[in-house]
mmCIF file of C-alpha atoms in Angstrom:
data_model
loop_
_atom_site.group_PDB
_atom_site.id
_atom_site.type_symbol
_atom_site.label_atom_id
_atom_site.label_comp_id
_atom_site.label_asym_id
_atom_site.label_seq_id
_atom_site.Cartn_x
_atom_site.Cartn_y
_atom_site.Cartn_z
ATOM 1 C CA GLU A 1 -37.263 24.144 -46.792
ATOM 2 C CA ALA A 2 -34.526 21.721 -45.725
ATOM 3 C CA PRO A 3 -35.426 19.203 -43.031
ATOM 4 C CA PRO A 4 -33.778 19.897 -39.674
ATOM 5 C CA ALA A 5 -30.458 18.154 -39.192
ATOM 6 C CA ALA A 6 -30.715 15.047 -37.094
ATOM 7 C CA ALA A 7 -29.335 15.504 -33.619
ATOM 8 C CA LEU A 8 -26.023 13.753 -33.140
ATOM 9 C CA PRO A 9 -25.994 10.963 -30.582
ATOM 10 C CA ASP A 10 -23.644 11.558 -27.659
ATOM 11 C CA VAL A 11 -22.184 8.112 -28.252
ATOM 12 C CA TYR A 12 -22.364 5.864 -31.315
ATOM 13 C CA VAL A 13 -21.066 2.364 -32.028
ATOM 14 C CA SER A 14 -18.741 1.481 -34.886
ATOM 15 C CA GLY A 15 -17.365 -2.020 -35.280
ATOM 16 C CA GLY A 16 -18.273 -2.883 -31.705
ATOM 17 C CA TYR A 17 -16.521 0.189 -30.264
ATOM 18 C CA ALA A 18 -18.493 2.951 -28.551
ATOM 19 C CA VAL A 19 -17.310 6.405 -29.617
ATOM 20 C CA SER A 20 -18.190 9.840 -28.264
ATOM 21 C CA THR A 21 -19.094 12.816 -30.450
ATOM 22 C CA GLU A 22 -17.382 15.289 -28.095
ATOM 23 C CA ALA A 23 -14.014 15.577 -29.849
ATOM 24 C CA ALA A 24 -14.904 17.883 -32.743
ATOM 25 C CA TYR A 25 -12.397 20.602 -33.666
ATOM 26 C CA ASP A 26 -12.889 23.794 -31.631
ATOM 27 C CA GLN A 27 -10.376 26.582 -32.228
ATOM 28 C CA ARG A 28 -11.573 28.622 -29.238
ATOM 29 C CA SER A 29 -11.052 25.656 -26.960
ATOM 30 C CA LEU A 30 -7.531 25.152 -28.329
ATOM 31 C CA ASP A 31 -6.750 28.847 -27.881
ATOM 32 C CA TYR A 32 -7.838 28.554 -24.248
ATOM 33 C CA ALA A 33 -5.765 25.402 -23.712
ATOM 34 C CA ALA A 34 -2.717 27.095 -25.215
ATOM 35 C CA ARG A 35 -3.182 30.058 -22.875
ATOM 36 C CA LYS A 36 -3.405 27.760 -19.838
ATOM 37 C CA LEU A 37 -0.219 25.920 -20.818
ATOM 38 C CA GLN A 38 1.516 29.234 -21.557
ATOM 39 C CA GLN A 39 0.553 30.430 -18.060
ATOM 40 C CA LEU A 40 2.115 27.310 -16.558
ATOM 41 C CA TYR A 41 5.268 27.956 -18.541
ATOM 42 C CA ASP A 42 5.456 31.631 -17.612
ATOM 43 C CA SER A 43 4.791 30.948 -13.923
ATOM 44 C CA TYR A 44 6.932 27.879 -13.317
ATOM 45 C CA LEU A 45 8.793 26.444 -16.285
ATOM 46 C CA THR A 46 11.010 29.072 -17.904
ATOM 47 C CA GLY A 47 14.047 27.346 -16.382
ATOM 48 C CA ASN A 48 13.129 24.030 -17.979
ATOM 49 C CA ASP A 49 13.636 25.172 -21.573
ATOM 50 C CA GLY A 50 14.843 22.391 -23.845
ATOM 51 C CA HIS A 51 13.121 19.590 -21.961
ATOM 52 C CA ILE A 52 9.441 20.496 -22.083
ATOM 53 C CA TYR A 53 7.391 18.142 -24.235
ATOM 54 C CA LEU A 54 3.864 17.979 -25.632
ATOM 55 C CA SER A 55 2.039 14.824 -26.657
ATOM 56 C CA VAL A 56 -1.571 14.641 -27.847
ATOM 57 C CA ILE A 57 -3.549 11.416 -27.349
ATOM 58 C CA PRO A 58 -5.835 10.670 -30.302
ATOM 59 C CA ASP A 59 -9.529 10.209 -29.722
ATOM 60 C CA LYS A 60 -10.570 6.683 -30.652
ATOM 61 C CA GLY A 61 -13.168 8.183 -32.986
ATOM 62 C CA SER A 62 -10.295 9.012 -35.341
ATOM 63 C CA PHE A 63 -9.785 5.261 -35.903
ATOM 64 C CA VAL A 64 -13.362 4.435 -36.972
ATOM 65 C CA PRO A 65 -15.524 5.675 -39.857
ATOM 66 C CA ALA A 66 -17.145 8.984 -38.921
ATOM 67 C CA ILE A 67 -20.904 9.225 -38.694
ATOM 68 C CA GLU A 68 -22.715 11.794 -40.755
ATOM 69 C CA GLY A 69 -22.488 15.273 -39.267
ATOM 70 C CA TYR A 70 -19.514 14.572 -37.021
ATOM 71 C CA THR A 71 -15.790 14.543 -37.629
ATOM 72 C CA PRO A 72 -13.457 14.029 -34.674
ATOM 73 C CA ALA A 73 -10.435 16.280 -34.554
ATOM 74 C CA SER A 74 -7.186 14.470 -35.264
ATOM 75 C CA ALA A 75 -4.288 14.470 -32.840
ATOM 76 C CA GLN A 76 -2.135 16.177 -35.472
ATOM 77 C CA GLU A 77 -4.448 19.116 -36.185
ATOM 78 C CA THR A 78 -5.030 19.514 -32.440
ATOM 79 C CA ALA A 79 -1.298 19.565 -31.808
ATOM 80 C CA ASP A 80 -0.619 21.923 -34.726
ATOM 81 C CA ALA A 81 -3.052 24.477 -33.303
ATOM 82 C CA LEU A 82 -1.247 24.381 -29.944
ATOM 83 C CA LEU A 83 2.251 24.386 -31.432
ATOM 84 C CA ALA A 84 1.387 27.496 -33.442
ATOM 85 C CA GLN A 85 0.971 29.312 -30.108
ATOM 86 C CA MET A 86 3.560 27.557 -27.909
ATOM 87 C CA ASP A 87 7.204 27.881 -28.873
ATOM 88 C CA PHE A 88 8.535 26.302 -25.680
ATOM 89 C CA VAL A 89 7.561 22.663 -26.225
ATOM 90 C CA ARG A 90 8.960 19.808 -28.264
ATOM 91 C CA TYR A 91 6.241 17.720 -29.873
ATOM 92 C CA VAL A 92 6.334 13.956 -29.399
ATOM 93 C CA ASP A 93 3.982 12.346 -31.901
ATOM 94 C CA ILE A 94 2.504 9.170 -30.399
ATOM 95 C CA ALA A 95 -0.523 8.886 -32.713
ATOM 96 C CA PRO A 96 1.134 6.773 -35.463
ATOM 97 C CA GLY A 97 1.859 4.017 -32.961
ATOM 98 C CA LEU A 98 -1.756 3.667 -31.807
ATOM 99 C CA THR A 99 -4.680 1.739 -33.283
ATOM 100 C CA LEU A 100 -8.346 1.278 -32.427
ATOM 101 C CA GLU A 101 -7.503 -1.971 -30.618
ATOM 102 C CA ASP A 102 -5.417 -0.008 -28.107
ATOM 103 C CA TYR A 103 -8.668 1.447 -26.695
ATOM 104 C CA TYR A 104 -11.516 -0.128 -24.740
ATOM 105 C CA ARG A 105 -14.772 -0.924 -26.520
ATOM 106 C CA THR A 106 -16.954 0.462 -23.708
ATOM 107 C CA ASP A 107 -14.872 3.418 -22.520
ATOM 108 C CA PRO A 108 -12.977 6.389 -23.982
ATOM 109 C CA HIS A 109 -9.647 5.388 -22.463
ATOM 110 C CA TRP A 110 -6.702 3.449 -23.826
ATOM 111 C CA ARG A 111 -5.596 0.043 -22.544
ATOM 112 C CA GLN A 112 -2.508 0.038 -20.359
ATOM 113 C CA GLU A 113 -1.280 -3.330 -21.622
ATOM 114 C CA CYS A 114 -1.041 -1.819 -25.135
ATOM 115 C CA LEU A 115 0.909 1.282 -24.090
ATOM 116 C CA VAL A 116 4.472 0.009 -23.643
ATOM 117 C CA PRO A 117 5.499 1.155 -27.167
ATOM 118 C CA THR A 118 3.888 4.555 -26.503
ATOM 119 C CA ALA A 119 5.756 4.881 -23.204
ATOM 120 C CA GLN A 120 8.966 3.932 -24.994
ATOM 121 C CA THR A 121 8.355 6.575 -27.664
ATOM 122 C CA LEU A 122 7.993 9.193 -24.938
ATOM 123 C CA ALA A 123 11.020 7.916 -23.014
ATOM 124 C CA GLN A 124 13.172 7.964 -26.142
ATOM 125 C CA ALA A 125 12.129 11.542 -26.906
ATOM 126 C CA MET A 126 12.958 12.575 -23.332
ATOM 127 C CA ASP A 127 16.259 10.661 -23.487
ATOM 128 C CA VAL A 128 15.623 8.176 -20.682
ATOM 129 C CA PRO A 129 15.739 4.365 -20.868
ATOM 130 C CA LEU A 130 12.593 2.240 -20.696
ATOM 131 C CA THR A 131 12.912 -1.508 -21.296
ATOM 132 C CA GLY A 132 9.193 -2.165 -20.876
ATOM 133 C CA ASP A 133 9.810 -5.522 -19.253
ATOM 134 C CA PHE A 134 6.470 -5.785 -17.456
ATOM 135 C CA GLN A 135 4.121 -8.586 -16.468
ATOM 136 C CA GLU A 136 0.464 -8.424 -17.483
ATOM 137 C CA ASN A 137 -2.251 -9.086 -14.902
ATOM 138 C CA ALA A 138 -5.964 -9.436 -15.710
ATOM 139 C CA VAL A 139 -8.828 -8.372 -13.457
ATOM 140 C CA ASP A 140 -11.536 -11.040 -13.092
ATOM 141 C CA THR A 141 -14.457 -8.592 -12.955
ATOM 142 C CA PRO A 142 -15.714 -7.721 -16.476
ATOM 143 C CA PHE A 143 -15.109 -4.039 -17.264
ATOM 144 C CA PHE A 144 -18.072 -2.000 -18.450
ATOM 145 C CA GLY A 145 -16.740 1.498 -19.123
ATOM 146 C CA SER A 146 -18.434 4.877 -19.043
ATOM 147 C CA TYR A 147 -20.105 4.459 -22.458
ATOM 148 C CA THR A 148 -22.028 1.407 -21.255
ATOM 149 C CA GLY A 149 -25.775 2.053 -21.376
ATOM 150 C CA LYS A 150 -25.347 5.121 -23.615
ATOM 151 C CA THR A 151 -25.725 3.269 -26.904
ATOM 152 C CA GLU A 152 -28.652 1.546 -28.562
ATOM 153 C CA GLU A 153 -26.479 -1.452 -29.391
ATOM 154 C CA PRO A 154 -25.265 -3.730 -26.613
ATOM 155 C CA LEU A 155 -21.538 -3.617 -25.943
ATOM 156 C CA THR A 156 -19.224 -6.490 -25.132
ATOM 157 C CA ALA A 157 -17.441 -6.101 -21.807
ATOM 158 C CA ASP A 158 -13.746 -5.258 -21.772
ATOM 159 C CA THR A 159 -11.069 -6.780 -19.545
ATOM 160 C CA LEU A 160 -8.994 -4.528 -17.318
ATOM 161 C CA ARG A 161 -5.320 -5.459 -17.315
ATOM 162 C CA TYR A 162 -2.500 -3.837 -15.393
ATOM 163 C CA LEU A 163 1.254 -4.102 -15.716
ATOM 164 C CA THR A 164 3.619 -4.922 -12.874
ATOM 165 C CA GLY A 165 7.295 -5.696 -12.442
ATOM 166 C CA GLU A 166 10.082 -5.309 -9.937
ATOM 167 C CA THR A 167 10.461 -1.565 -10.500
ATOM 168 C CA LEU A 168 6.734 -0.796 -10.518
ATOM 169 C CA ASP A 169 6.076 -3.013 -7.494
ATOM 170 C CA ALA A 170 8.583 -0.940 -5.494
ATOM 171 C CA CYS A 171 6.804 2.352 -6.252
ATOM 172 C CA THR A 172 4.813 4.339 -3.749
ATOM 173 C CA VAL A 173 2.331 7.097 -4.546
ATOM 174 C CA TYR A 174 1.781 10.154 -2.354
ATOM 175 C CA ASP A 175 -1.657 11.748 -2.712
ATOM 176 C CA TYR A 176 -1.513 15.453 -1.841
ATOM 177 C CA GLU A 177 -5.298 15.574 -1.372
ATOM 178 C CA THR A 178 -5.461 12.902 1.307
ATOM 179 C CA GLU A 179 -1.829 13.287 2.489
ATOM 180 C CA ALA A 180 -1.641 9.486 2.339
ATOM 181 C CA GLN A 181 0.689 6.945 0.762
ATOM 182 C CA GLU A 182 -1.055 4.891 -1.902
ATOM 183 C CA SER A 183 -0.060 2.303 -4.486
ATOM 184 C CA LEU A 184 0.151 2.552 -8.276
ATOM 185 C CA TYR A 185 -2.960 0.428 -8.588
ATOM 186 C CA ASP A 186 -6.150 0.479 -6.529
ATOM 187 C CA LEU A 187 -7.623 -2.966 -7.057
ATOM 188 C CA SER A 188 -10.651 -2.094 -4.915
ATOM 189 C CA ALA A 189 -11.771 0.284 -7.689
ATOM 190 C CA VAL A 190 -12.736 -2.570 -10.005
ATOM 191 C CA ASP A 191 -15.878 -3.185 -7.965
ATOM 192 C CA THR A 192 -16.983 0.464 -8.004
ATOM 193 C CA LYS A 193 -18.828 2.536 -10.618
ATOM 194 C CA THR A 194 -15.469 3.853 -11.870
ATOM 195 C CA PRO A 195 -13.294 0.762 -12.429
ATOM 196 C CA TYR A 196 -10.725 2.700 -14.486
ATOM 197 C CA ASP A 197 -9.740 4.316 -11.164
ATOM 198 C CA LEU A 198 -7.700 1.127 -10.749
ATOM 199 C CA TYR A 199 -4.913 3.088 -12.429
ATOM 200 C CA LEU A 200 -3.078 5.595 -10.265
ATOM 201 C CA GLN A 201 -6.014 6.132 -7.883
ATOM 202 C CA GLY A 202 -8.246 7.739 -10.526
ATOM 203 C CA SER A 203 -8.892 11.464 -10.843
ATOM 204 C CA LYS A 204 -6.511 13.236 -8.472
ATOM 205 C CA SER A 205 -5.271 16.802 -8.531
ATOM 206 C CA LEU A 206 -1.648 16.057 -7.554
ATOM 207 C CA LEU A 207 0.270 12.840 -7.017
ATOM 208 C CA ARG A 208 3.941 12.058 -6.480
ATOM 209 C CA ILE A 209 5.258 8.686 -7.585
ATOM 210 C CA ASP A 210 8.496 7.609 -5.906
ATOM 211 C CA SER A 211 10.339 4.906 -7.829
ATOM 212 C CA PRO A 212 13.416 3.780 -5.855
ATOM 213 C CA LEU A 213 14.493 1.236 -8.501
ATOM 214 C CA SER A 214 14.198 3.565 -11.501
ATOM 215 C CA ALA A 215 16.887 3.592 -14.198
ATOM 216 C CA THR A 216 17.737 7.271 -13.562
ATOM 217 C CA ASP A 217 17.519 9.676 -10.635
ATOM 218 C CA LYS A 218 15.672 12.242 -12.770
ATOM 219 C CA THR A 219 12.337 13.933 -12.053
ATOM 220 C CA LEU A 220 9.399 14.159 -14.466
ATOM 221 C CA VAL A 221 6.388 16.457 -14.120
ATOM 222 C CA VAL A 222 3.357 15.384 -16.180
ATOM 223 C CA PHE A 223 0.452 17.739 -16.722
ATOM 224 C CA ARG A 224 -2.270 15.297 -17.619
ATOM 225 C CA ASP A 225 -5.878 14.181 -17.816
ATOM 226 C CA SER A 226 -7.343 10.769 -16.992
ATOM 227 C CA PHE A 227 -5.563 9.078 -19.906
ATOM 228 C CA GLY A 228 -2.313 9.640 -18.034
ATOM 229 C CA SER A 229 -3.457 7.425 -15.168
ATOM 230 C CA SER A 230 -2.643 4.263 -17.082
ATOM 231 C CA LEU A 231 0.442 5.506 -18.936
ATOM 232 C CA ILE A 232 2.335 7.380 -16.211
ATOM 233 C CA PRO A 233 3.048 4.260 -14.085
ATOM 234 C CA LEU A 234 5.070 2.831 -16.982
ATOM 235 C CA LEU A 235 7.402 5.836 -16.896
ATOM 236 C CA ALA A 236 8.288 5.000 -13.293
ATOM 237 C CA GLU A 237 10.860 2.641 -14.776
ATOM 238 C CA SER A 238 12.649 5.719 -16.143
ATOM 239 C CA TYR A 239 12.229 8.379 -13.444
ATOM 240 C CA ARG A 240 12.989 8.363 -9.724
ATOM 241 C CA THR A 241 10.229 10.896 -9.058
ATOM 242 C CA ILE A 242 7.134 11.676 -11.114
ATOM 243 C CA TYR A 243 4.604 14.368 -10.302
ATOM 244 C CA ALA A 244 1.197 13.910 -11.949
ATOM 245 C CA VAL A 245 -0.625 17.251 -12.084
ATOM 246 C CA ASP A 246 -4.245 17.634 -13.191
ATOM 247 C CA ILE A 247 -5.129 21.313 -13.557
ATOM 248 C CA ARG A 248 -8.792 20.373 -13.989
ATOM 249 C CA TYR A 249 -8.747 19.889 -10.214
ATOM 250 C CA LEU A 250 -5.744 21.940 -9.073
ATOM 251 C CA PRO A 251 -5.849 25.563 -10.279
ATOM 252 C CA SER A 252 -2.595 26.470 -12.000
ATOM 253 C CA GLN A 253 -1.902 29.419 -9.710
ATOM 254 C CA LEU A 254 -1.903 27.118 -6.656
ATOM 255 C CA LEU A 255 0.690 24.698 -8.021
ATOM 256 C CA GLY A 256 3.552 26.695 -6.497
ATOM 257 C CA ARG A 257 2.268 25.874 -3.022
ATOM 258 C CA TYR A 258 3.180 22.232 -3.590
ATOM 259 C CA LEU A 259 5.931 22.060 -6.211
ATOM 260 C CA THR A 260 9.166 23.933 -6.654
ATOM 261 C CA PHE A 261 10.785 23.755 -10.076
ATOM 262 C CA ASP A 262 14.567 24.075 -10.272
ATOM 263 C CA GLY A 263 14.898 23.705 -14.052
ATOM 264 C CA SER A 264 16.273 20.165 -13.974
ATOM 265 C CA GLU A 265 12.920 18.408 -14.340
ATOM 266 C CA ASP A 266 11.592 16.981 -17.562
ATOM 267 C CA VAL A 267 8.090 18.326 -18.192
ATOM 268 C CA LEU A 268 5.444 16.560 -20.278
ATOM 269 C CA PHE A 269 2.080 17.961 -21.316
ATOM 270 C CA LEU A 270 0.115 14.770 -22.039
ATOM 271 C CA TYR A 271 -3.478 15.490 -23.033
ATOM 272 C CA SER A 272 -6.226 13.756 -24.956
ATOM 273 C CA VAL A 273 -7.878 15.363 -27.946
ATOM 274 C CA MET A 274 -11.169 15.220 -26.061
ATOM 275 C CA VAL A 275 -9.913 17.383 -23.176
ATOM 276 C CA LEU A 276 -8.065 19.825 -25.427
ATOM 277 C CA GLN A 277 -11.167 20.277 -27.572
ATOM 278 C CA ASN A 278 -13.230 20.827 -24.380
ATOM 279 C CA SER A 279 -10.585 22.715 -22.448
ATOM 280 C CA LEU A 280 -12.738 24.909 -20.206
ATOM 281 C CA THR A 281 -12.195 22.235 -17.541
ATOM 282 C CA MET A 282 -8.555 23.407 -17.286
ATOM 283 C CA LYS A 283 -8.064 25.850 -14.433
#
């Protein structure tokens, strides 16, 4: 009789990087995600044909050797499963431009200061300019991300960095939950239990970024998860208005109460492998 398989750890360490085991391939989850995105298209986006884009953010586990019994889904196979069911999106492949070093050691997320080439890849695909001429600012408080304390090995702290510049500094953010004007970055978050909330106010159902100095007067709607918090601010160089929509917190059928689509907007579905492979959070 075979010995029972060892239980997988929730988080393991490879080369100093903590990695989750939650991004395994799950066809049912991808089918559900495709249905949710199809519902968004059918309800709101049929007039936007030709400028609706999909990008899948790789899980950092795909950049380290897999542990026995676990294989993270790749961005490509995740995207292929969605594209087989969604004929209304153009795929923008950002995975080849990313490496393990573009992610934090102690957290699942990617590092904003490494994302300018990724933002430029997206901007080029959506036919808007993005020079990426930003200044890098470091936060003094060491960053211990959400995987801290979940591994047997100690982890080295990360450094949070955020990008600024004339265009980004001029941006304002409207939070539909609080009906308040906010900024792109919430520096008070670095001293909380969720320091990554520095970027774009953290987990919010619906935000509007107004960028008066943007290179175009176009509007972008991003359907996103928490990875978008650090990337979306960079696109404010390219778009006058950006809506950041998180259907994990705002049910899809309620979106029409807040946004009206006239067909002129660029639309980007920007999701991590981890959320797409655990898509029941999408409403």
